Coordinates of C-alpha atoms and ligand atoms in Angstrom, one line a residue:
M16 CA 9.3 7.6 -42.7
L17 CA 9.4 7.3 -46.5
E18 CA 9.8 11.1 -46.8
K19 CA 13.0 10.8 -44.8
K20 CA 14.5 8.3 -47.2
V21 CA 13.4 10.4 -50.1
E22 CA 14.9 13.4 -48.5
T23 CA 18.4 12.0 -48.0
F24 CA 18.3 10.2 -51.3
N25 CA 16.2 12.6 -53.4
M26 CA 14.3 10.2 -55.5
N27 CA 12.8 12.8 -57.7
R28 CA 16.1 14.4 -58.5
V29 CA 17.6 11.0 -59.5
I30 CA 14.6 10.3 -61.8
E31 CA 14.9 13.8 -63.3
D32 CA 18.6 13.2 -64.0
F33 CA 17.8 10.0 -65.8
E34 CA 15.0 11.7 -67.7
E35 CA 17.4 14.4 -68.9
M36 CA 20.2 12.0 -69.8
S37 CA 17.9 9.8 -71.7
R38 CA 16.5 12.7 -73.6
N39 CA 20.0 13.6 -74.7
A40 CA 21.2 10.0 -75.1
D41 CA 23.0 10.8 -78.4
Q42 CA 25.0 13.7 -77.0
V43 CA 25.8 11.9 -73.8
Q44 CA 27.2 9.0 -75.8
I45 CA 29.6 11.3 -77.8
Q46 CA 30.7 13.0 -74.6
T47 CA 31.2 9.6 -72.8
L48 CA 33.4 8.2 -75.6
K49 CA 35.4 11.4 -75.6
D50 CA 35.9 11.1 -71.8
I51 CA 36.9 7.5 -72.0
L52 CA 39.5 8.2 -74.7
L53 CA 40.9 11.2 -72.9
K54 CA 41.3 9.3 -69.6
N55 CA 43.0 6.3 -71.4
Q56 CA 44.9 8.1 -74.1
S57 CA 48.2 6.8 -72.8
A58 CA 47.0 3.1 -73.1
I59 CA 49.4 1.1 -75.2
Y60 CA 46.4 -0.8 -76.8
L61 CA 44.8 2.4 -78.1
K62 CA 48.2 3.9 -79.2
N63 CA 48.9 0.7 -81.2
F64 CA 45.7 1.4 -83.2
G65 CA 46.7 5.0 -83.8
I66 CA 44.4 6.7 -81.3
N67 CA 45.8 9.9 -80.0
K68 CA 44.5 12.9 -78.1
N69 CA 42.8 14.3 -81.2
T70 CA 40.8 11.2 -81.7
T71 CA 37.6 12.0 -79.9
D72 CA 34.7 11.4 -82.3
P73 CA 33.0 8.1 -82.7
E74 CA 33.6 7.8 -86.5
A75 CA 37.4 8.1 -86.1
F76 CA 37.4 5.8 -83.2
K77 CA 35.4 3.1 -85.0
A78 CA 37.6 3.4 -88.1
L79 CA 40.7 2.7 -86.1
V80 CA 39.8 0.3 -83.3
P81 CA 38.5 -3.2 -84.3
L82 CA 35.7 -5.2 -82.8
V83 CA 37.1 -7.8 -80.4
T84 CA 36.0 -10.6 -78.0
D85 CA 37.5 -11.6 -74.7
F86 CA 39.8 -13.9 -76.7
E87 CA 41.7 -11.1 -78.3
L88 CA 42.0 -9.1 -75.1
E89 CA 43.1 -12.0 -73.0
P90 CA 46.9 -11.6 -73.5
Y91 CA 46.6 -7.9 -72.5
I92 CA 44.6 -8.6 -69.4
Q93 CA 46.9 -11.4 -68.5
R94 CA 49.8 -9.0 -68.4
M95 CA 47.9 -6.8 -66.0
V96 CA 47.1 -9.8 -63.8
D97 CA 50.8 -10.7 -63.9
G98 CA 51.6 -7.3 -62.4
D99 CA 52.7 -5.3 -65.4
T100 CA 51.8 -1.7 -64.4
S101 CA 52.5 0.0 -67.7
P102 CA 49.4 1.5 -69.3
I103 CA 48.3 -1.5 -71.2
L104 CA 44.5 -1.1 -71.6
T105 CA 43.9 1.8 -69.2
G106 CA 45.7 5.0 -68.6
R107 CA 46.4 4.0 -65.0
P108 CA 47.0 0.6 -63.5
V109 CA 43.8 -1.1 -62.4
P110 CA 43.2 -1.6 -58.7
A111 CA 41.6 -5.0 -59.1
I112 CA 40.6 -7.7 -61.6
S113 CA 37.1 -9.3 -61.8
L114 CA 36.5 -12.9 -62.4
S115 CA 33.4 -13.2 -64.5
S116 CA 31.3 -16.3 -63.8
G117 CA 32.7 -17.7 -67.0
T118 CA 30.8 -20.9 -66.6
S119 CA 30.0 -21.0 -70.3
Q120 CA 33.7 -21.6 -71.3
G121 CA 34.2 -23.8 -68.3
R122 CA 36.8 -21.4 -66.7
P123 CA 36.5 -18.0 -65.2
K124 CA 37.4 -15.0 -67.3
F125 CA 39.5 -12.0 -66.1
I126 CA 38.1 -8.5 -66.6
P127 CA 39.7 -5.2 -65.5
F128 CA 37.8 -3.5 -62.5
T129 CA 38.3 0.2 -61.8
D130 CA 37.0 2.8 -59.4
K131 CA 35.0 4.2 -62.3
L132 CA 33.1 0.8 -62.7
M133 CA 32.4 1.1 -59.0
E134 CA 31.0 4.6 -59.5
N135 CA 28.9 3.4 -62.4
T136 CA 27.6 0.5 -60.2
L137 CA 26.4 3.0 -57.6
Q138 CA 24.9 5.3 -60.2
L139 CA 22.9 2.4 -61.8
F140 CA 21.8 1.1 -58.4
R141 CA 20.6 4.6 -57.4
T142 CA 18.7 5.1 -60.7
A143 CA 17.0 1.7 -60.4
F144 CA 16.2 2.2 -56.8
A145 CA 14.5 5.6 -57.5
F146 CA 12.2 4.1 -60.1
R147 CA 11.5 1.0 -57.9
N148 CA 10.9 3.0 -54.8
R149 CA 8.5 5.2 -56.6
E150 CA 6.4 2.2 -57.4
F151 CA 7.0 0.1 -54.2
P152 CA 8.0 2.5 -51.4
I153 CA 9.8 0.8 -48.6
D154 CA 9.8 1.7 -44.9
D155 CA 12.9 3.7 -43.9
N156 CA 13.4 1.7 -40.8
G157 CA 13.1 -1.6 -42.5
R158 CA 15.6 -4.2 -43.5
A159 CA 16.3 -6.4 -46.5
L160 CA 16.8 -10.1 -46.6
Q161 CA 19.6 -10.3 -49.0
F162 CA 21.2 -13.6 -50.0
I163 CA 24.6 -12.1 -50.7
F164 CA 27.9 -13.9 -50.5
S165 CA 31.2 -12.3 -50.9
S166 CA 33.7 -14.8 -52.0
K167 CA 37.4 -14.4 -51.3
Q168 CA 39.6 -11.9 -53.1
Y169 CA 43.1 -13.3 -53.7
T170 CA 46.2 -11.6 -54.9
S171 CA 47.6 -12.7 -58.2
T172 CA 51.3 -13.6 -58.4
G173 CA 51.7 -10.1 -60.0
G174 CA 50.2 -8.5 -56.8
V175 CA 46.7 -7.6 -58.2
P176 CA 43.6 -8.3 -56.1
V177 CA 41.4 -10.7 -58.0
G178 CA 37.7 -11.5 -57.1
T179 CA 34.3 -11.9 -58.6
A180 CA 32.8 -8.5 -59.7
T181 CA 30.3 -8.6 -56.9
T182 CA 33.1 -9.3 -54.4
N183 CA 35.1 -6.4 -55.8
V184 CA 32.0 -4.2 -55.4
Y185 CA 31.1 -5.4 -51.9
R186 CA 34.7 -5.1 -50.7
N187 CA 35.2 -1.6 -52.2
P188 CA 35.5 1.0 -49.4
N189 CA 33.0 3.3 -51.2
F190 CA 30.3 0.6 -51.4
K191 CA 28.9 0.8 -47.9
S192 CA 28.8 4.6 -47.8
G193 CA 27.5 4.9 -51.4
M194 CA 24.6 2.4 -50.7
K195 CA 23.6 3.8 -47.3
S196 CA 20.9 6.1 -48.6
I197 CA 19.4 3.6 -51.0
Q198 CA 19.7 0.2 -49.3
S199 CA 17.9 -1.1 -46.3
P200 CA 20.3 -2.7 -43.9
C201 CA 20.8 -6.4 -44.4
C202 CA 19.2 -8.7 -41.8
S203 CA 22.5 -10.7 -41.5
P204 CA 25.7 -9.4 -39.9
D205 CA 28.7 -8.7 -42.2
E206 CA 30.4 -11.9 -40.9
V207 CA 27.7 -13.9 -42.7
I208 CA 28.2 -12.1 -46.0
F209 CA 31.9 -12.6 -45.8
S210 CA 31.7 -16.2 -44.5
P211 CA 34.1 -18.6 -46.2
D212 CA 31.4 -21.3 -46.1
V213 CA 28.5 -20.5 -48.3
H214 CA 26.2 -23.2 -46.9
Q215 CA 26.6 -21.9 -43.4
A216 CA 26.1 -18.3 -44.8
L217 CA 22.8 -19.3 -46.4
Y218 CA 21.5 -20.9 -43.3
C219 CA 22.4 -17.8 -41.3
H220 CA 20.8 -15.5 -43.9
L221 CA 17.6 -17.5 -43.5
L222 CA 17.8 -17.4 -39.7
S223 CA 18.6 -13.7 -39.6
G224 CA 15.7 -12.9 -42.0
I225 CA 13.3 -14.7 -39.7
L226 CA 14.6 -13.0 -36.6
F227 CA 13.9 -9.6 -38.3
R228 CA 10.8 -10.9 -40.1
D229 CA 8.5 -8.0 -39.3
Q230 CA 11.0 -5.5 -40.6
V231 CA 11.9 -7.3 -43.9
Q232 CA 10.9 -4.9 -46.8
Y233 CA 12.1 -7.0 -49.7
V234 CA 13.9 -10.2 -50.4
F235 CA 16.9 -10.2 -52.8
A236 CA 19.5 -12.4 -54.5
S237 CA 21.5 -11.4 -57.5
F238 CA 19.9 -14.2 -59.6
A239 CA 16.5 -16.0 -59.3
H240 CA 18.5 -19.2 -59.1
G241 CA 19.9 -17.9 -55.7
L242 CA 16.4 -17.1 -54.4
V243 CA 14.9 -20.5 -55.4
H244 CA 17.9 -22.3 -54.0
A245 CA 17.5 -20.4 -50.7
F246 CA 13.9 -21.3 -50.2
R247 CA 14.4 -24.9 -51.3
T248 CA 17.0 -25.0 -48.6
F249 CA 14.6 -23.5 -46.1
E250 CA 12.2 -26.4 -46.8
Q251 CA 14.9 -28.7 -45.6
V252 CA 16.2 -26.8 -42.6
W253 CA 13.2 -25.0 -41.3
E254 CA 12.8 -27.2 -38.3
E255 CA 16.4 -26.7 -37.3
I256 CA 15.9 -22.9 -37.6
V257 CA 12.7 -23.1 -35.4
T258 CA 14.7 -25.0 -32.8
D259 CA 17.5 -22.4 -32.8
I260 CA 14.9 -19.7 -32.3
K261 CA 13.1 -21.5 -29.6
E262 CA 16.2 -22.3 -27.5
G263 CA 18.2 -19.3 -28.4
V264 CA 21.2 -21.5 -29.3
L265 CA 22.7 -21.7 -32.7
T266 CA 22.8 -25.1 -34.4
S267 CA 26.2 -26.9 -34.3
R268 CA 26.3 -27.0 -38.1
I269 CA 27.6 -23.3 -37.9
T270 CA 31.3 -23.8 -37.2
V271 CA 33.0 -20.7 -38.7
P272 CA 34.0 -18.9 -35.5
S273 CA 33.3 -15.3 -36.7
V274 CA 29.9 -16.3 -38.1
R275 CA 29.0 -18.3 -34.9
S276 CA 29.9 -15.4 -32.7
A277 CA 28.0 -12.8 -34.8
M278 CA 24.9 -14.9 -35.1
S279 CA 24.9 -15.9 -31.4
K280 CA 24.6 -12.2 -30.5
L281 CA 21.3 -12.1 -32.4
L282 CA 19.8 -15.1 -30.8
R283 CA 17.9 -15.4 -27.5
P284 CA 15.2 -17.9 -26.6
N285 CA 12.0 -16.9 -28.3
P286 CA 9.5 -19.7 -28.1
E287 CA 6.7 -17.4 -29.3
L288 CA 8.4 -16.6 -32.6
A289 CA 9.5 -20.3 -33.0
E290 CA 5.8 -21.3 -32.6
T291 CA 4.6 -18.7 -35.1
I292 CA 7.1 -19.9 -37.8
R293 CA 6.2 -23.6 -37.1
A294 CA 2.5 -22.9 -37.5
K295 CA 3.1 -20.9 -40.7
C296 CA 5.2 -23.6 -42.2
L297 CA 2.7 -26.3 -41.4
S298 CA -0.2 -24.3 -42.7
L299 CA 1.2 -23.9 -46.2
S300 CA 0.2 -26.1 -49.0
N301 CA 3.3 -27.3 -50.8
W302 CA 5.1 -24.2 -49.6
Y303 CA 2.9 -21.9 -51.8
G304 CA 3.3 -18.3 -50.6
L305 CA 6.2 -19.1 -48.3
I306 CA 7.9 -15.7 -48.7
P307 CA 5.0 -13.5 -47.6
A308 CA 4.1 -16.0 -44.8
L309 CA 7.6 -15.6 -43.4
F310 CA 7.9 -11.9 -44.1
P311 CA 4.5 -10.3 -43.7
N312 CA 5.7 -6.8 -44.6
A313 CA 7.8 -7.6 -47.6
K314 CA 6.8 -5.5 -50.6
Y315 CA 8.5 -7.4 -53.4
V316 CA 11.1 -10.1 -54.3
Y317 CA 14.0 -8.7 -56.3
G318 CA 16.8 -10.3 -58.5
I319 CA 17.7 -11.0 -62.1
M320 CA 14.8 -13.1 -63.4
T321 CA 15.3 -12.7 -67.1
G322 CA 17.3 -14.7 -69.7
S323 CA 18.8 -17.8 -68.4
M324 CA 17.0 -17.2 -65.0
E325 CA 13.6 -17.6 -66.6
P326 CA 13.4 -21.4 -65.8
Y327 CA 13.4 -20.5 -62.1
V328 CA 10.6 -17.9 -62.2
K329 CA 7.8 -20.4 -62.0
K330 CA 9.1 -21.9 -58.7
L331 CA 9.9 -18.4 -57.4
R332 CA 6.4 -17.2 -58.1
H333 CA 5.2 -20.2 -56.2
Y334 CA 7.2 -19.2 -53.1
A335 CA 6.3 -15.5 -53.6
G336 CA 2.5 -16.0 -53.8
E337 CA 1.0 -12.6 -54.5
L338 CA 4.2 -10.6 -53.9
P339 CA 5.5 -8.8 -57.1
L340 CA 8.6 -10.2 -58.6
V341 CA 10.8 -7.3 -59.6
S342 CA 13.6 -7.8 -62.2
H343 CA 17.0 -6.6 -61.3
D344 CA 19.0 -4.6 -63.9
Y345 CA 21.1 -5.6 -66.8
G346 CA 24.9 -5.7 -66.6
S347 CA 27.9 -7.9 -66.4
S348 CA 31.4 -8.1 -64.9
E349 CA 32.4 -5.9 -67.9
G350 CA 30.1 -3.1 -66.6
W351 CA 26.5 -2.2 -66.1
I352 CA 24.4 -1.4 -69.1
A353 CA 20.8 -0.8 -68.4
A354 CA 18.4 -0.1 -65.5
N355 CA 14.9 -1.4 -64.9
V356 CA 12.9 1.8 -64.9
T357 CA 9.6 0.0 -65.3
P358 CA 9.7 -2.2 -62.2
R359 CA 6.0 -3.2 -62.3
L360 CA 6.5 -5.3 -65.4
S361 CA 6.6 -9.1 -64.8
P362 CA 9.8 -11.0 -65.4
E363 CA 8.4 -12.2 -68.7
E364 CA 7.9 -8.6 -69.9
A365 CA 10.8 -6.9 -68.2
T366 CA 12.8 -4.4 -70.2
F367 CA 15.9 -2.4 -69.3
A368 CA 16.7 1.2 -70.4
V369 CA 20.3 1.7 -71.4
V370 CA 22.0 4.3 -69.1
P371 CA 23.9 6.3 -71.7
N372 CA 26.8 7.6 -69.6
L373 CA 27.9 4.2 -68.3
G374 CA 29.9 3.5 -71.5
Y375 CA 29.9 3.9 -75.2
F376 CA 27.5 1.3 -76.6
E377 CA 27.2 -0.2 -80.1
F378 CA 24.8 -2.8 -81.3
L379 CA 25.7 -5.4 -83.8
P380 CA 22.7 -6.7 -85.8
V381 CA 22.2 -10.4 -85.3
S382 CA 21.2 -11.8 -88.7
E383 CA 19.1 -14.9 -89.2
T384 CA 21.8 -16.5 -91.3
E385 CA 24.9 -15.2 -89.5
E386 CA 26.7 -15.5 -92.9
T387 CA 27.6 -11.9 -93.2
E388 CA 28.4 -9.7 -90.3
E389 CA 26.8 -6.3 -90.5
E390 CA 28.3 -3.1 -89.1
P391 CA 27.3 -2.2 -85.6
V392 CA 25.0 0.8 -85.1
G393 CA 25.0 3.5 -82.4
L394 CA 22.8 3.6 -79.3
T395 CA 20.2 5.8 -80.7
E396 CA 20.2 4.2 -84.1
V397 CA 18.9 0.8 -83.1
K398 CA 15.5 -0.3 -84.6
I399 CA 12.6 -1.6 -82.6
G400 CA 12.0 -5.3 -83.0
Q401 CA 15.6 -6.0 -84.1
E402 CA 18.0 -8.2 -82.2
Y403 CA 21.6 -7.1 -81.6
E404 CA 24.7 -8.2 -79.9
V405 CA 25.9 -5.6 -77.3
V406 CA 29.3 -4.1 -77.9
I407 CA 30.9 -2.1 -75.0
T408 CA 33.6 0.5 -74.8
N409 CA 34.1 1.4 -71.1
Y410 CA 36.3 3.2 -68.7
A411 CA 38.1 0.0 -67.6
G412 CA 40.0 -0.8 -70.8
L413 CA 37.4 -2.6 -73.0
Y414 CA 37.2 -1.1 -76.4
R415 CA 34.5 -2.2 -78.9
Y416 CA 34.3 -5.5 -76.9
K417 CA 31.6 -7.9 -78.0
L418 CA 29.8 -9.0 -74.9
G419 CA 28.3 -12.1 -76.3
D420 CA 24.8 -11.2 -75.2
V421 CA 21.8 -10.9 -77.6
V422 CA 19.2 -8.3 -76.8
K423 CA 16.0 -7.2 -78.5
I424 CA 14.9 -3.6 -78.8
I425 CA 11.4 -3.2 -77.4
G426 CA 11.1 0.5 -77.5
F427 CA 12.7 3.8 -76.4
Y428 CA 12.7 5.6 -73.1
N429 CA 13.0 9.1 -74.4
K430 CA 16.0 8.6 -76.8
T431 CA 17.6 5.7 -75.1
P432 CA 16.6 2.1 -76.1
Q433 CA 14.7 -0.2 -73.8
L434 CA 15.9 -3.7 -74.4
K435 CA 15.0 -7.2 -73.5
F436 CA 17.7 -9.7 -72.7
I437 CA 17.4 -12.6 -75.2
C438 CA 20.3 -15.0 -74.7
R439 CA 24.0 -15.5 -74.9
R440 CA 25.0 -15.4 -78.5
N441 CA 27.1 -18.5 -78.6
L442 CA 25.5 -21.4 -80.2
I443 CA 25.6 -24.1 -77.6
L444 CA 24.2 -27.1 -79.5
S445 CA 25.4 -27.7 -82.9
I446 CA 26.5 -30.9 -84.7
N447 CA 26.3 -30.0 -88.3
I448 CA 23.9 -27.6 -89.9
D449 CA 21.8 -27.3 -86.7
K450 CA 22.1 -24.2 -84.7
N451 CA 20.6 -24.0 -81.2
T452 CA 21.2 -21.3 -78.6
E453 CA 20.7 -21.4 -74.9
R454 CA 17.3 -19.9 -75.5
D455 CA 16.3 -22.7 -77.9
L456 CA 17.3 -25.3 -75.2
Q457 CA 15.3 -23.4 -72.7
L458 CA 12.2 -23.5 -74.8
S459 CA 12.6 -27.2 -75.5
V460 CA 13.0 -27.9 -71.8
E461 CA 10.0 -25.7 -71.0
S462 CA 7.8 -27.7 -73.3
A463 CA 8.9 -31.0 -72.0
A464 CA 8.6 -29.8 -68.4
R465 CA 4.9 -29.1 -69.0
R466 CA 4.5 -32.8 -69.6
L467 CA 6.2 -33.6 -66.4
S468 CA 4.2 -31.1 -64.4
Q469 CA 1.1 -33.1 -65.2
E470 CA 2.6 -35.6 -62.8
K471 CA 3.2 -32.8 -60.3
I472 CA 7.0 -33.1 -60.8
E473 CA 9.3 -30.2 -61.6
V474 CA 12.6 -29.9 -63.4
I475 CA 14.9 -28.6 -60.8
D476 CA 17.8 -27.9 -63.1
F477 CA 19.1 -28.9 -66.5
S478 CA 22.1 -28.8 -68.8
S479 CA 23.1 -30.3 -72.1
H480 CA 26.0 -31.8 -74.1
V481 CA 26.8 -32.7 -77.6
D482 CA 27.8 -36.3 -77.8
V483 CA 29.8 -37.0 -80.9
T484 CA 31.3 -40.2 -79.6
T485 CA 28.3 -41.9 -81.2
E486 CA 27.8 -42.1 -85.0
P487 CA 25.9 -39.9 -85.8
G488 CA 26.3 -37.5 -82.9
H489 CA 23.3 -36.6 -80.8
Y490 CA 22.2 -34.1 -78.1
V491 CA 22.2 -35.2 -74.5
I492 CA 20.0 -33.3 -72.0
F493 CA 20.7 -33.8 -68.3
W494 CA 17.7 -33.3 -66.0
E495 CA 17.4 -33.2 -62.2
V496 CA 13.7 -33.7 -61.3
S497 CA 11.8 -33.3 -58.0
G498 CA 10.3 -36.8 -57.7
E499 CA 9.9 -40.3 -59.1
T500 CA 7.7 -41.0 -62.0
E501 CA 6.8 -43.8 -64.5
E502 CA 9.4 -44.5 -67.2
D503 CA 6.9 -43.8 -70.0
V504 CA 6.3 -40.3 -68.7
L505 CA 10.1 -39.6 -68.9
Q506 CA 10.1 -41.2 -72.4
D507 CA 7.3 -38.7 -73.4
C508 CA 9.4 -35.9 -72.0
C509 CA 12.4 -37.1 -74.0
N510 CA 10.3 -37.0 -77.2
C511 CA 9.0 -33.6 -76.3
L512 CA 12.6 -32.3 -75.8
D513 CA 13.5 -33.7 -79.3
K514 CA 10.5 -32.1 -80.9
G515 CA 11.1 -28.9 -78.9
F516 CA 14.1 -28.0 -81.0
I517 CA 12.4 -26.4 -84.0
D518 CA 15.4 -25.1 -85.7
A519 CA 15.1 -26.2 -89.4
G520 CA 18.7 -27.5 -89.5
Y521 CA 18.1 -29.7 -86.5
V522 CA 14.7 -31.0 -87.7
S523 CA 16.0 -31.9 -91.2
S524 CA 19.1 -33.5 -89.7
R525 CA 17.0 -35.6 -87.4
K526 CA 14.8 -36.6 -90.3
C527 CA 17.7 -37.7 -92.5
E528 CA 19.4 -39.2 -89.5
T529 CA 22.6 -37.2 -89.6
I530 CA 21.8 -36.4 -86.0
G531 CA 20.9 -39.3 -83.7
A532 CA 18.1 -39.6 -81.3
L533 CA 18.1 -37.1 -78.5
E534 CA 19.0 -38.6 -75.2
L535 CA 17.5 -37.6 -71.8
R536 CA 19.7 -38.5 -68.8
V537 CA 18.0 -38.1 -65.5
V538 CA 20.5 -37.4 -62.7
E539 CA 20.3 -38.1 -59.0
R540 CA 18.9 -35.4 -56.7
G541 CA 21.6 -33.0 -55.6
T542 CA 23.8 -33.5 -58.7
F543 CA 23.4 -29.9 -59.9
G544 CA 24.4 -28.9 -56.4
K545 CA 27.6 -30.7 -56.9
V546 CA 28.2 -28.9 -60.2
Q547 CA 27.7 -25.6 -58.3
E548 CA 30.1 -26.7 -55.6
H549 CA 32.7 -27.4 -58.3
F550 CA 32.4 -23.9 -59.8
L551 CA 32.5 -22.3 -56.3
G552 CA 35.8 -24.2 -55.8
L553 CA 37.1 -22.5 -59.0
G554 CA 36.3 -19.1 -57.6
S555 CA 32.8 -18.3 -58.7
S556 CA 30.8 -16.6 -56.1
A557 CA 27.6 -18.2 -54.9
G558 CA 25.6 -15.1 -55.7
Q559 CA 26.9 -14.8 -59.2
F560 CA 26.7 -18.4 -60.2
K561 CA 24.9 -19.4 -63.4
M562 CA 24.4 -23.0 -64.3
P563 CA 26.3 -23.9 -67.5
R564 CA 23.6 -24.8 -70.0
C565 CA 25.9 -26.8 -72.2
V566 CA 28.9 -28.8 -71.0
K567 CA 31.7 -28.9 -73.6
P568 CA 34.1 -31.9 -73.7
S569 CA 36.8 -29.5 -72.4
N570 CA 34.9 -29.2 -69.2
A571 CA 35.7 -32.8 -68.3
K572 CA 35.1 -32.4 -64.5
V573 CA 31.5 -31.2 -64.8
L574 CA 30.7 -33.8 -67.5
K575 CA 32.1 -36.4 -65.1
I576 CA 29.9 -35.2 -62.2
L577 CA 26.8 -35.3 -64.4
C578 CA 27.6 -38.7 -66.1
E579 CA 28.5 -40.4 -62.8
N580 CA 25.2 -39.4 -61.3
V581 CA 22.9 -40.6 -64.1
V582 CA 20.0 -42.8 -62.8
S583 CA 18.1 -43.4 -66.0
R584 CA 18.4 -42.7 -69.7
F585 CA 15.9 -42.4 -72.5
F586 CA 16.3 -42.1 -76.3
S587 CA 13.8 -40.1 -78.3
T588 CA 11.5 -42.0 -80.6
A589 CA 10.0 -38.7 -81.9
F590 CA 11.4 -39.1 -85.4
D591 CA 11.1 -42.9 -85.7
Ligands
LIG29 P1 29.0 -12.2 -65.2 O1 30.0 -12.2 -66.3 O2 29.1 -13.3 -64.3 O3 29.0 -10.9 -64.5 O4 27.5 -12.3 -65.8 C1 27.1 -11.4 -66.7 C2 26.1 -12.0 -67.7 O5 24.9 -12.3 -67.0 C3 25.6 -11.1 -68.8 O6 26.5 -11.0 -69.8 C4 24.3 -11.7 -69.1 O7 24.5 -12.8 -70.0 C5 23.8 -12.2 -67.8 N1 22.9 -11.2 -67.3 C6 23.2 -10.1 -66.6 N2 22.1 -9.3 -66.3 C7 21.0 -10.0 -66.8 C8 19.6 -9.7 -66.8 N3 19.1 -8.7 -66.2 N4 18.9 -10.6 -67.5 C9 19.4 -11.7 -68.1 N5 20.7 -12.0 -68.1 C10 21.5 -11.2 -67.4

């Protein structure tokens, strides 16, 4: 069976191609930049900087084109969204625009999407699949339980299709054919993936997975958050699912006609399967090992588990029991960057090898002080152990674009760097001289959550906010927790959170009281679900959603949801 998949797909060939490309990473980079500039030489943006058909080498390109962020490119992209078909950023008009999750700025961000980005996506998926399948071969006749949700594409007033990057990928005519040889068919019918109601889609994904339980080879969601959310939901709806299977009739909660009709075709009364699932669920202790219990032939659980997804790994491991957790690759709406070619590494150790023909990559050293900005270095010039911000030049109109992600170089795969995702670069918590990133917040929450876990309670989700309406200003941490506990436990947690920020600027400001006592606000169960609903309403896709780890005052709606649902508040006494 496996041989058949390998034959159509040719795993060894894909691995060999990557080996060769990574051995020549420097040459491939030069060629990729040349190709990008050639294809886009008529772009107004490039012409304005004096790029012409003779500018092909990296040095000339870097001397002429400045480093930019999404802020500088926004007016150009907006013109494209508004329907201006002149060659603004790309040689040819783009067929679609992606909405990045954009939760950090509180609003979605527009990014050009082109057929070449689609091609790159398929190339990266093929590379990652080859390495993954070499380690964890899957059965050719199997299926995958994939929690994927394609949100709606809409047409901008200028006539351009707009959707999340994943939606633009799933809806692209080349996606299905391109993925055929490397992807096990989904358990769920397409109508579920394209359902306008994500809650109904999730229920149906779970139900479909169970109907095909013996065939399920792996369980996937783009982000670990999606996997955890799916199995938390299962805890709540499993009895309803069991009833549907027993009676062969779909629950009345599924009301979208296309989804109802597609799902009803899969169902027939199966009391035996219903009983098996009931017995399995009742036999588990606190749902430990739920995934292998439901899907006995699954080989692994797959999704992005690094960076801001780390807080969900513990819970995911609980559901996965002994099944390996395999980290999905590294990329963004702006384009894919690196593949996981070492899939056996745990999420905590996962690294990604940059695929050198996906774009022209530069790396901006992240200095401790951030006072002087150093010059970016090329892909093969990075140093092991150093942290950098990723800078992308791609085929879709982004030139020397600072992605905002900080990565650390862990080693090299042949000549191409293997990196670890560290965090988003933006400081999220800062009042005066203190500087705390998303990663610092995560570490602080982890340390306080350890105190809570002594009471067998977990932090379900969290976010933060800088409150400068008080004098002095102070950090506010919002927590949703899985159960009730004594006030003094939460007071301890609050102190732990405060002590968990070890940045010298913060500690000294706390000591001299130029930053006030950290405040922990516990919110009602389900509050973070409401925040997610809010972002889905703005156009984020359920699969691409990332919880905003800091809520800025400009994001008044989210702040309101959090503040309205506070059930208790604690102020740190850690520096008293
Ligand atoms: P989006 O703009 O919604 O496509 O999200 C892209 C962002 O998700 C990236 O810029 C990263 O910050 C984050 N991301 C993507 N892949 C990974 C990964 N493998 N590990 C951690 N974070 C990731």
